[in-house]
Short mmCIF file of C-alpha atoms in Angstrom, two decimals:
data_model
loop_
_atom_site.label_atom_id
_atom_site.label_comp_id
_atom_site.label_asym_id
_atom_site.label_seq_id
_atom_site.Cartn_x
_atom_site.Cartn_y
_atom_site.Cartn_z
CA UNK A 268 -67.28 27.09 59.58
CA UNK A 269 -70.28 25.48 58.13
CA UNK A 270 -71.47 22.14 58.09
CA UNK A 271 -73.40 20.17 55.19
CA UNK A 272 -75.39 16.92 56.13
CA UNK A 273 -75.50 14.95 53.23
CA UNK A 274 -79.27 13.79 52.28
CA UNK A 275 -81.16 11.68 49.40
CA UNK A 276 -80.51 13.88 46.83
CA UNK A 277 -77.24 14.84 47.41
CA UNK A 278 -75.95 10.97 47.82
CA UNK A 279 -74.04 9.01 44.91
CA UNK A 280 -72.52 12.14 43.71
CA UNK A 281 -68.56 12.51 43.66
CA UNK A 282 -68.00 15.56 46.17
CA UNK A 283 -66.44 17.52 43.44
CA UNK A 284 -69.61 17.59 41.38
CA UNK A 285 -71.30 18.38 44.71
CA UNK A 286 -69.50 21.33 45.49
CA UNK A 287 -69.60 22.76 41.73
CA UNK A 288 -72.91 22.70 42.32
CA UNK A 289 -73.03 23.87 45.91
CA UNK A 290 -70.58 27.01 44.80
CA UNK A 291 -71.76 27.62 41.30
CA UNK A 292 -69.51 30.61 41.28
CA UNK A 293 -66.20 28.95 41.91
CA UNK A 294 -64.25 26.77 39.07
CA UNK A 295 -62.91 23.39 39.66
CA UNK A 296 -59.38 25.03 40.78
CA UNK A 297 -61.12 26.26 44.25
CA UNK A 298 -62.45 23.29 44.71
CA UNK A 299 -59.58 21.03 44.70
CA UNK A 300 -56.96 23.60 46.18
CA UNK A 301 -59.79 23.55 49.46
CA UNK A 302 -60.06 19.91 49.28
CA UNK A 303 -56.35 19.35 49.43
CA UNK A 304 -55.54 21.92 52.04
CA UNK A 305 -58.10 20.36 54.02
CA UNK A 306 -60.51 23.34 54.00
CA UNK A 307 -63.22 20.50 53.15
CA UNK A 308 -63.56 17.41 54.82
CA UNK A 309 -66.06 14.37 54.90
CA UNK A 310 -66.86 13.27 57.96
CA UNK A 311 -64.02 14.96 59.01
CA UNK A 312 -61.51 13.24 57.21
CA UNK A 313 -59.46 14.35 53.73
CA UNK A 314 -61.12 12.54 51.01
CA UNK A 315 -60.25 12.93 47.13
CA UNK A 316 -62.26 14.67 44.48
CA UNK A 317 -63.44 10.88 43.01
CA UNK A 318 -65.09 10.15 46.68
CA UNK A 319 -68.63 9.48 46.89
CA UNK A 320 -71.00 10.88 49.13
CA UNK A 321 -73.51 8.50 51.39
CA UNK A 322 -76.46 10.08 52.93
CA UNK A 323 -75.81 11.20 56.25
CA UNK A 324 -72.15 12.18 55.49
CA UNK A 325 -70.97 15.29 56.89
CA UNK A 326 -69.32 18.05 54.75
CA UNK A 327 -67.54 20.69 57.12
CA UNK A 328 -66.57 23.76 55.39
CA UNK A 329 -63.63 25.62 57.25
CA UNK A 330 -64.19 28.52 55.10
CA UNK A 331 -65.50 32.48 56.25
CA UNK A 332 -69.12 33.11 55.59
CA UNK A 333 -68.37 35.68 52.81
CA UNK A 334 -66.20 33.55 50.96
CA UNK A 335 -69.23 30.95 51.00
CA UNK A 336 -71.24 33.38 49.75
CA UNK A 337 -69.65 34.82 46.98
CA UNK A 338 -68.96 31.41 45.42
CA UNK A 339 -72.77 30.78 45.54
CA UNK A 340 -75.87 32.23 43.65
CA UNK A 341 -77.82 33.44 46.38
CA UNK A 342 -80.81 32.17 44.13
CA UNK A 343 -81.85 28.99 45.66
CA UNK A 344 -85.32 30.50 46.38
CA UNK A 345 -86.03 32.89 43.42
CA UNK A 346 -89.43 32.19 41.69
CA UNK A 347 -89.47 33.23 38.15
CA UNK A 348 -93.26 33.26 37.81
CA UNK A 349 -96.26 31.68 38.46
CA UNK A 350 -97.03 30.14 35.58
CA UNK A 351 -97.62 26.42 36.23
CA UNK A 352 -97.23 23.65 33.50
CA UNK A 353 -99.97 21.76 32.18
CA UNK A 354 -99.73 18.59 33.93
CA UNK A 355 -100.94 15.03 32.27
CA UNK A 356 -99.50 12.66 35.28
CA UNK A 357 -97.42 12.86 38.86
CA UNK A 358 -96.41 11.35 41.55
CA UNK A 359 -93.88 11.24 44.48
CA UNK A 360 -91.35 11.02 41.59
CA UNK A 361 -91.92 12.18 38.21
CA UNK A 362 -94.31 14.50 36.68
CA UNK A 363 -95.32 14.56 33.26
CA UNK A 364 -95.81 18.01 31.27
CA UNK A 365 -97.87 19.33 28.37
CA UNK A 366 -95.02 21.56 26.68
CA UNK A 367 -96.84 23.88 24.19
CA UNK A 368 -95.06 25.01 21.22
CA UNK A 369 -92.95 28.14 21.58
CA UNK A 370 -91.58 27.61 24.87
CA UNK A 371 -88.11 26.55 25.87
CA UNK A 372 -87.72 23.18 27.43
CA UNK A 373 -85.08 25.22 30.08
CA UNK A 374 -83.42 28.57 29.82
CA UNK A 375 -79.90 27.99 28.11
CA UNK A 376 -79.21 32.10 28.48
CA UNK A 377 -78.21 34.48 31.18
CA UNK A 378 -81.40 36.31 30.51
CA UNK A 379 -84.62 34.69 31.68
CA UNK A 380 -86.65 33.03 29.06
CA UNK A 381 -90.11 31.37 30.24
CA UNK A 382 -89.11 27.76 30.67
CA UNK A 383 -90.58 24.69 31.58
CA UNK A 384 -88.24 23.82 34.03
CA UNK A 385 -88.71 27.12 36.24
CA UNK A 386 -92.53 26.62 35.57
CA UNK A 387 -92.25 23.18 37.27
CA UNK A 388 -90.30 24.04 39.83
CA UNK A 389 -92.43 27.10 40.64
CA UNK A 390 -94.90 24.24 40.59
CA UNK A 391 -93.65 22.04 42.74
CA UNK A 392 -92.44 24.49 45.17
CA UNK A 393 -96.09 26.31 45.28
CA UNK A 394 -97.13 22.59 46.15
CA UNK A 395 -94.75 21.86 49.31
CA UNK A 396 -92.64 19.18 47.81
CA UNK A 397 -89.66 20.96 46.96
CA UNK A 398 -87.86 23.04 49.35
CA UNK A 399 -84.85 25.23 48.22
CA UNK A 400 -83.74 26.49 51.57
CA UNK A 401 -83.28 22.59 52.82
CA UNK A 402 -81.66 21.05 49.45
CA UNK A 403 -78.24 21.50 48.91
CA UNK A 404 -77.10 20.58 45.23
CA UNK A 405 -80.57 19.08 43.82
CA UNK A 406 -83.43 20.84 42.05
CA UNK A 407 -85.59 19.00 40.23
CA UNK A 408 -85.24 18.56 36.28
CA UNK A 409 -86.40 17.86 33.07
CA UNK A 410 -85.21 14.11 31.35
CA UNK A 411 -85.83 14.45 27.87
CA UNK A 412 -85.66 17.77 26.11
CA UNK A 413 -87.92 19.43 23.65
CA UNK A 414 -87.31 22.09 20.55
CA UNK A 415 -88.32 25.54 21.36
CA UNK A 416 -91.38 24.72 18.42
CA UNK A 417 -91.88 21.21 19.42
CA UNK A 418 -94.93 20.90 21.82
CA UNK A 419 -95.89 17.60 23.88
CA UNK A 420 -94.83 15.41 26.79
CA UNK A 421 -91.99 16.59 28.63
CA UNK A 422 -90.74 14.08 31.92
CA UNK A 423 -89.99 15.88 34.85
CA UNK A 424 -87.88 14.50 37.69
CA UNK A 425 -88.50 15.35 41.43
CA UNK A 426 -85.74 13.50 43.06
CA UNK A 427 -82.29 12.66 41.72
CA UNK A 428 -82.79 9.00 42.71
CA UNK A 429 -85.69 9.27 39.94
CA UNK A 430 -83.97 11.62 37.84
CA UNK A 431 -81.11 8.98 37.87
CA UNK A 432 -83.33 5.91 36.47
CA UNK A 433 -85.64 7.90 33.92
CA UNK A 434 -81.55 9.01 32.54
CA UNK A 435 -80.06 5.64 32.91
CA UNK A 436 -83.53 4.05 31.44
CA UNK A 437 -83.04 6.87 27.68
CA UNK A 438 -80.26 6.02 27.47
CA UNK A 439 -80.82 2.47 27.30
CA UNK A 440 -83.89 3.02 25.28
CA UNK A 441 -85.99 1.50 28.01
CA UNK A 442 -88.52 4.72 27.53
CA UNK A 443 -90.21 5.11 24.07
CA UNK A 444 -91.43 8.37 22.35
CA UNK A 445 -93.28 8.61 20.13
CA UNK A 446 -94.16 11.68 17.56
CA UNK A 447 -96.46 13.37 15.26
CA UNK A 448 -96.02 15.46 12.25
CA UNK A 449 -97.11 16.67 9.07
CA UNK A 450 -94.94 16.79 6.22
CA UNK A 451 -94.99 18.05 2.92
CA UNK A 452 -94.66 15.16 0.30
CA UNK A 453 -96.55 11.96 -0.23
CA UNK A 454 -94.55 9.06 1.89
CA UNK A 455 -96.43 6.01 0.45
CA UNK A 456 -94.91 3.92 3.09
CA UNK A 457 -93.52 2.82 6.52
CA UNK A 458 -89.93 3.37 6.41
CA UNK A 459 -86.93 2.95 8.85
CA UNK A 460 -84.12 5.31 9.15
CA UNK A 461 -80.51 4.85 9.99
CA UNK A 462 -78.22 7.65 9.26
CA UNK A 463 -75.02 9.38 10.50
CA UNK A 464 -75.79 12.88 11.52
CA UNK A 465 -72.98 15.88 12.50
CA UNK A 466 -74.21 19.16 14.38
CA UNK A 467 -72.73 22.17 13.21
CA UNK A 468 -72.19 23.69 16.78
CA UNK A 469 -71.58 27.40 15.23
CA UNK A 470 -75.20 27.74 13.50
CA UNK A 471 -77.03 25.18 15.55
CA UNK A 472 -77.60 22.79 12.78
CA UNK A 473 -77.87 19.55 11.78
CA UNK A 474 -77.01 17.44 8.14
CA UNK A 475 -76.96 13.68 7.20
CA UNK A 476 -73.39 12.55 6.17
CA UNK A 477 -72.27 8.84 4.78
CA UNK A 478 -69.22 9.01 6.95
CA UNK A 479 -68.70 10.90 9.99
CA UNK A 480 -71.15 11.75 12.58
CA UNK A 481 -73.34 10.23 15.16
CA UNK A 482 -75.75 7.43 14.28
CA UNK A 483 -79.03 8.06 14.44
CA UNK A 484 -82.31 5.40 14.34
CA UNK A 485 -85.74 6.67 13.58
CA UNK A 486 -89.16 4.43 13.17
CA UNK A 487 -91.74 6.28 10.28
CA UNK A 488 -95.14 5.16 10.43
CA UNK A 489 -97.45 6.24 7.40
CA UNK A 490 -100.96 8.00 9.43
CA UNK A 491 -102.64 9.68 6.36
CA UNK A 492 -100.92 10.74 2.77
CA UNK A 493 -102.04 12.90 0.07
CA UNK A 494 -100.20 15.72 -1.08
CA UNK A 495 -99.08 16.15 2.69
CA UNK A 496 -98.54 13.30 4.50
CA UNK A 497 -99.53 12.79 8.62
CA UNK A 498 -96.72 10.39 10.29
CA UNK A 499 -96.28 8.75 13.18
CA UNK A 500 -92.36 9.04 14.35
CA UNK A 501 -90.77 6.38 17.18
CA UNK A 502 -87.70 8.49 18.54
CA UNK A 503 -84.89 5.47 18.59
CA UNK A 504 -81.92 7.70 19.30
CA UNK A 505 -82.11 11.10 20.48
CA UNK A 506 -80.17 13.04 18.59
CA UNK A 507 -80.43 16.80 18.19
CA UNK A 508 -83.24 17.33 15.52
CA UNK A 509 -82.73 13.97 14.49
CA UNK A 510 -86.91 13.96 13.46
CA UNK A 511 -86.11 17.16 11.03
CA UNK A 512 -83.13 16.52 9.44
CA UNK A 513 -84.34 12.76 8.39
CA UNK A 514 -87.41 13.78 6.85
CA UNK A 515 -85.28 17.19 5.21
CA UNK A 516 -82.95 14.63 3.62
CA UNK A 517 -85.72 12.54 2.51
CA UNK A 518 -87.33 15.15 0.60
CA UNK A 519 -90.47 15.20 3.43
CA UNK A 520 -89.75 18.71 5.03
CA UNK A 521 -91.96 19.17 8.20
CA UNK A 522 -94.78 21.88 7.85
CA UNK A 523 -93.42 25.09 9.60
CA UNK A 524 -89.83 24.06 10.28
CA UNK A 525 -88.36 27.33 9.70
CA UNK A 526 -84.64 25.87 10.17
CA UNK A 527 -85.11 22.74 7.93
CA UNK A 528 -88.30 22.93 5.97
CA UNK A 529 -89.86 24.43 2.53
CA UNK A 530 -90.00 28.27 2.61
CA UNK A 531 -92.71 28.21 0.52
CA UNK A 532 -95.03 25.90 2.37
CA UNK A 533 -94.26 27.61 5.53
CA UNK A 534 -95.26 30.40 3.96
CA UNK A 535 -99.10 28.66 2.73
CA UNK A 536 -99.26 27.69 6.03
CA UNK A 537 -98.71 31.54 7.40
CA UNK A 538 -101.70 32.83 5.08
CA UNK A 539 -104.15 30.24 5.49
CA UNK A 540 -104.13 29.33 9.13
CA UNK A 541 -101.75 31.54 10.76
CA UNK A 542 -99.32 28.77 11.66
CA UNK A 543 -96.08 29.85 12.69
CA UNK A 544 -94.51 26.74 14.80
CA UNK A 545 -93.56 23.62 13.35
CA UNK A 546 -95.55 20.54 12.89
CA UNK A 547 -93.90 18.86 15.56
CA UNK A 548 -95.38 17.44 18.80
CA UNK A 549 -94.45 14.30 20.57
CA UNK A 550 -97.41 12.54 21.59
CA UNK A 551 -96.77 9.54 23.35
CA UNK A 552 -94.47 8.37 26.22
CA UNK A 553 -94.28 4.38 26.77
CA UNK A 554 -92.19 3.27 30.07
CA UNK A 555 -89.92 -0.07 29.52
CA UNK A 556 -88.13 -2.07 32.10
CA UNK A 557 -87.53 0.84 34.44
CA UNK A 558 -85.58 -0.31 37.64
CA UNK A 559 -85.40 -0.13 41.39
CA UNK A 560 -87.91 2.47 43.13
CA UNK A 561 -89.60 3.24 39.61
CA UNK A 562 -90.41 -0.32 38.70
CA UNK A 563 -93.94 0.32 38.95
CA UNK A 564 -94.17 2.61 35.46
CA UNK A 565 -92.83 -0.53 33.76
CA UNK A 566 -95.50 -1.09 30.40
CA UNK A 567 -97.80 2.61 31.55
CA UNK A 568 -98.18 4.57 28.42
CA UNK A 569 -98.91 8.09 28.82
CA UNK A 570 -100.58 10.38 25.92
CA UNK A 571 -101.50 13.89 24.80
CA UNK A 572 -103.65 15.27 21.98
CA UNK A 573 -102.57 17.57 19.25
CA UNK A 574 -102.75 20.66 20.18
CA UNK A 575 -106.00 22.38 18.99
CA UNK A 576 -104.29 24.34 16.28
CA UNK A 577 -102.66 21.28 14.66
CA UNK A 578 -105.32 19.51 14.95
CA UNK A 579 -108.01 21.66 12.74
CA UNK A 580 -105.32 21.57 10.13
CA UNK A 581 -105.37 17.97 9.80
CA UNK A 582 -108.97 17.99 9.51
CA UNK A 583 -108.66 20.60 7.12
CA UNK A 584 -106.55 19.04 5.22
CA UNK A 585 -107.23 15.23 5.42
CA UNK A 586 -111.31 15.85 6.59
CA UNK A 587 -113.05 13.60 9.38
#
C-alpha cells in the first residue's frame, strides 16, 4: 500500500484527473475499475471519479508496488538539458520567457525536441523551487503557446494555483498580447479583423471561411509601410495561426512564413539576409484584472525587443 498526501498543487483537481496524471501509463478504465473496487480511497472512504481533492486529503493506494510502477513514467526527475531560457521577469509564481525563433513552445512527440517547457523546468529545478521527487501530479507549465518560428514572450506557470488564474484570465481576455511582423504589401491603414477560421487537423492548417469555423478577432496597427509594411498585431482570440492566416487572406503574407506566405519573397529574404524563420515575434504582454493571489500583476506590462536579426532588416528596409 501507498499513501498520497494531497498538497497545493494537487488540490481542486477531480481525483480522476489526478490519478491520470499520477499513472500516466494506465487509461481511464484502471482508474475507475480501482476506484470502484475500493483499491483507492480518500481519506479512506469510496469517493466517485467527479470528487475533488482538498489539500491535506489522503489518497491510499491498496495496490502492489510493481503495479504502481508500471502505470507510471519513472521520469519525474529526468533533466533533458541544461539549457536555461532567457528570462525577462519571475517571481514566486510566474516566469516570463524570451522564446527565440526555431524552438518548440513544448515537445508534442515521443522523441525529445529542445523545448521551452523542459528548459524551464530544468530551470527551475537547477534553482530549488521545483522538486519532482515531492510533487505528485504538478509540473510547472507554459500558458500561452508559441509557433515553432514565432519568437517572444512566453508565460510560464510555477504553481497550478497560478497556472489556474493566468488560464482562467486568456481565456477571458484579461491578458493582452501583443505582436510584431513584417508583411509583404502596403497596408495603408489600421484595420480590425473578424473572421471564421477551420483547422485542417490532417495537414496542420488553417483557412478563413464565411460559414463554418471558429471566430477569430485580431487588432492591426499600421508601424511603417512601403512596399513591405511593419505592423503591430493585438492577439484578441487565440486561435491557431490566427495572425497568419488573416494577413494570407488579406493579401499581406508575413515575410518567411513558409506555411502561409509568398514563396518568392521568402525566397529574397533567403539571399539577402539569410532569413529563414518567419517574421513573427510577440512583443508585448499586458496583465488585466487578474484575480485572487495574482492580483498584484493587474495593469504591469512586460516587453521584449526584436530579436537582433529582425531587427537589422527593418532598418534595412525602412532606415533609422
Amino acid at each position: 500500500m501507498q499513501t498520497i498526501l494531497i498538497n497545493k498543487n494537487d488540490a481542486g483537481q477531480r481525483i480522476d484527473r489526478f490519478l491520470k496524471k499520477y499513472f500516466e501509463k494506465a487509461n481511464l478504465s484502471f482508474i475507475y475499475k480501482n476506484l470502484r473496487k475500493k483499491n483507492i480511497v480518500v481519506n479512506k472512504k469510496k469517493v466517485v471519479p467527479e470528487f475533488i481533492l482538498s489539500e491535506g486529503d489522503k489518497i491510499d493506494l491498496f495496490l502492489s508496488d510493481d503495479t504502481i510502477k508500471k502505470f507510471q513514467t519513472g521520469e519525474k526527475e529526468l533533466r533533458r538539458g541544461k539549457n536555461y531560457p532567457i528570462v525577462i521577469y519571475e517571481d514566486e509564481n510566474i516566469i516570463l520567457m524570451n522564446k527565440p525563433a526555431g524552438i518548440l513552445s513544448h515537445n508534442d512527440s515521443k522523441a525529445f525536441e529542445k523545448n521551452m517547457v523542459d528548459m524551464m523546468v530544468d530551470y527551475l529545478i537547477a534553482r530549488g523551487e521545483y522538486v519532482p521527487r515531492v510533487e505528485n501530479s504538478f509540473r510547472p507549465a507554459i500558458c500561452n503557446r508559441l509557433d515553432r518560428n514565432t519568437s517572444g514572450i512566453i508565460i510560464g506557470a510555477k504553481n497550478a494555483n497560478s497556472l489556474r488564474i493566468i488560464n482562467d484570465a486568456i481565456k477571458k481576455h484579461n491578458v493582452d498580447k501583443f505582436y510584431t511582423t513584417l508583411v509583404y504589401g502596403e497596408v495603408k491603414a489600421d484595420f480590425k479583423d473578424v473572421s471564421k477560421l477551420v483547422k485542417d487537423e490532417k495537414n496542420n492548417k488553417v483557412r478563413v471561411s464565411k460559414t463554418e469555423g471558429k471566430d477569430s478577432i485580431t487588432e492591426f496597427s499600421v508601424v511603417k509601410s512601403e512596399e513591405y509594411s511593419l505592423l503591430s498585431v493585438k492577439l484578441i482570440t487565440g486561435r491557431t495561426h490566427q495572425i497568419r492566416t488573416v494577413l494570407k487572406s488579406k493579401g499581406f503574407p508575413i515575410v518567411g512564413d513558409i506555411k502561409y506566405g509568398n514563396e518568392r519573397i521568402n525566397r529574397k529574404f533567403l539571399e539577402k539576409y539569410g532569413y529563414k524563420s518567419q517574421f513573427l515575434h510577440n512583443n508585448k504582454i499586458v496583465f488585466g484584472n487578474l484575480e485572487g493571489d495574482l492580483s498584484y500583476l493587474k495593469g504591469k506590462i512586460f516587453e521584449v525587443d526584436l530579436p537582433e536579426k529582425e531587427s537589422k532588416i527593418v532598418k534595412d528596409i525602412f532606415g533609422d
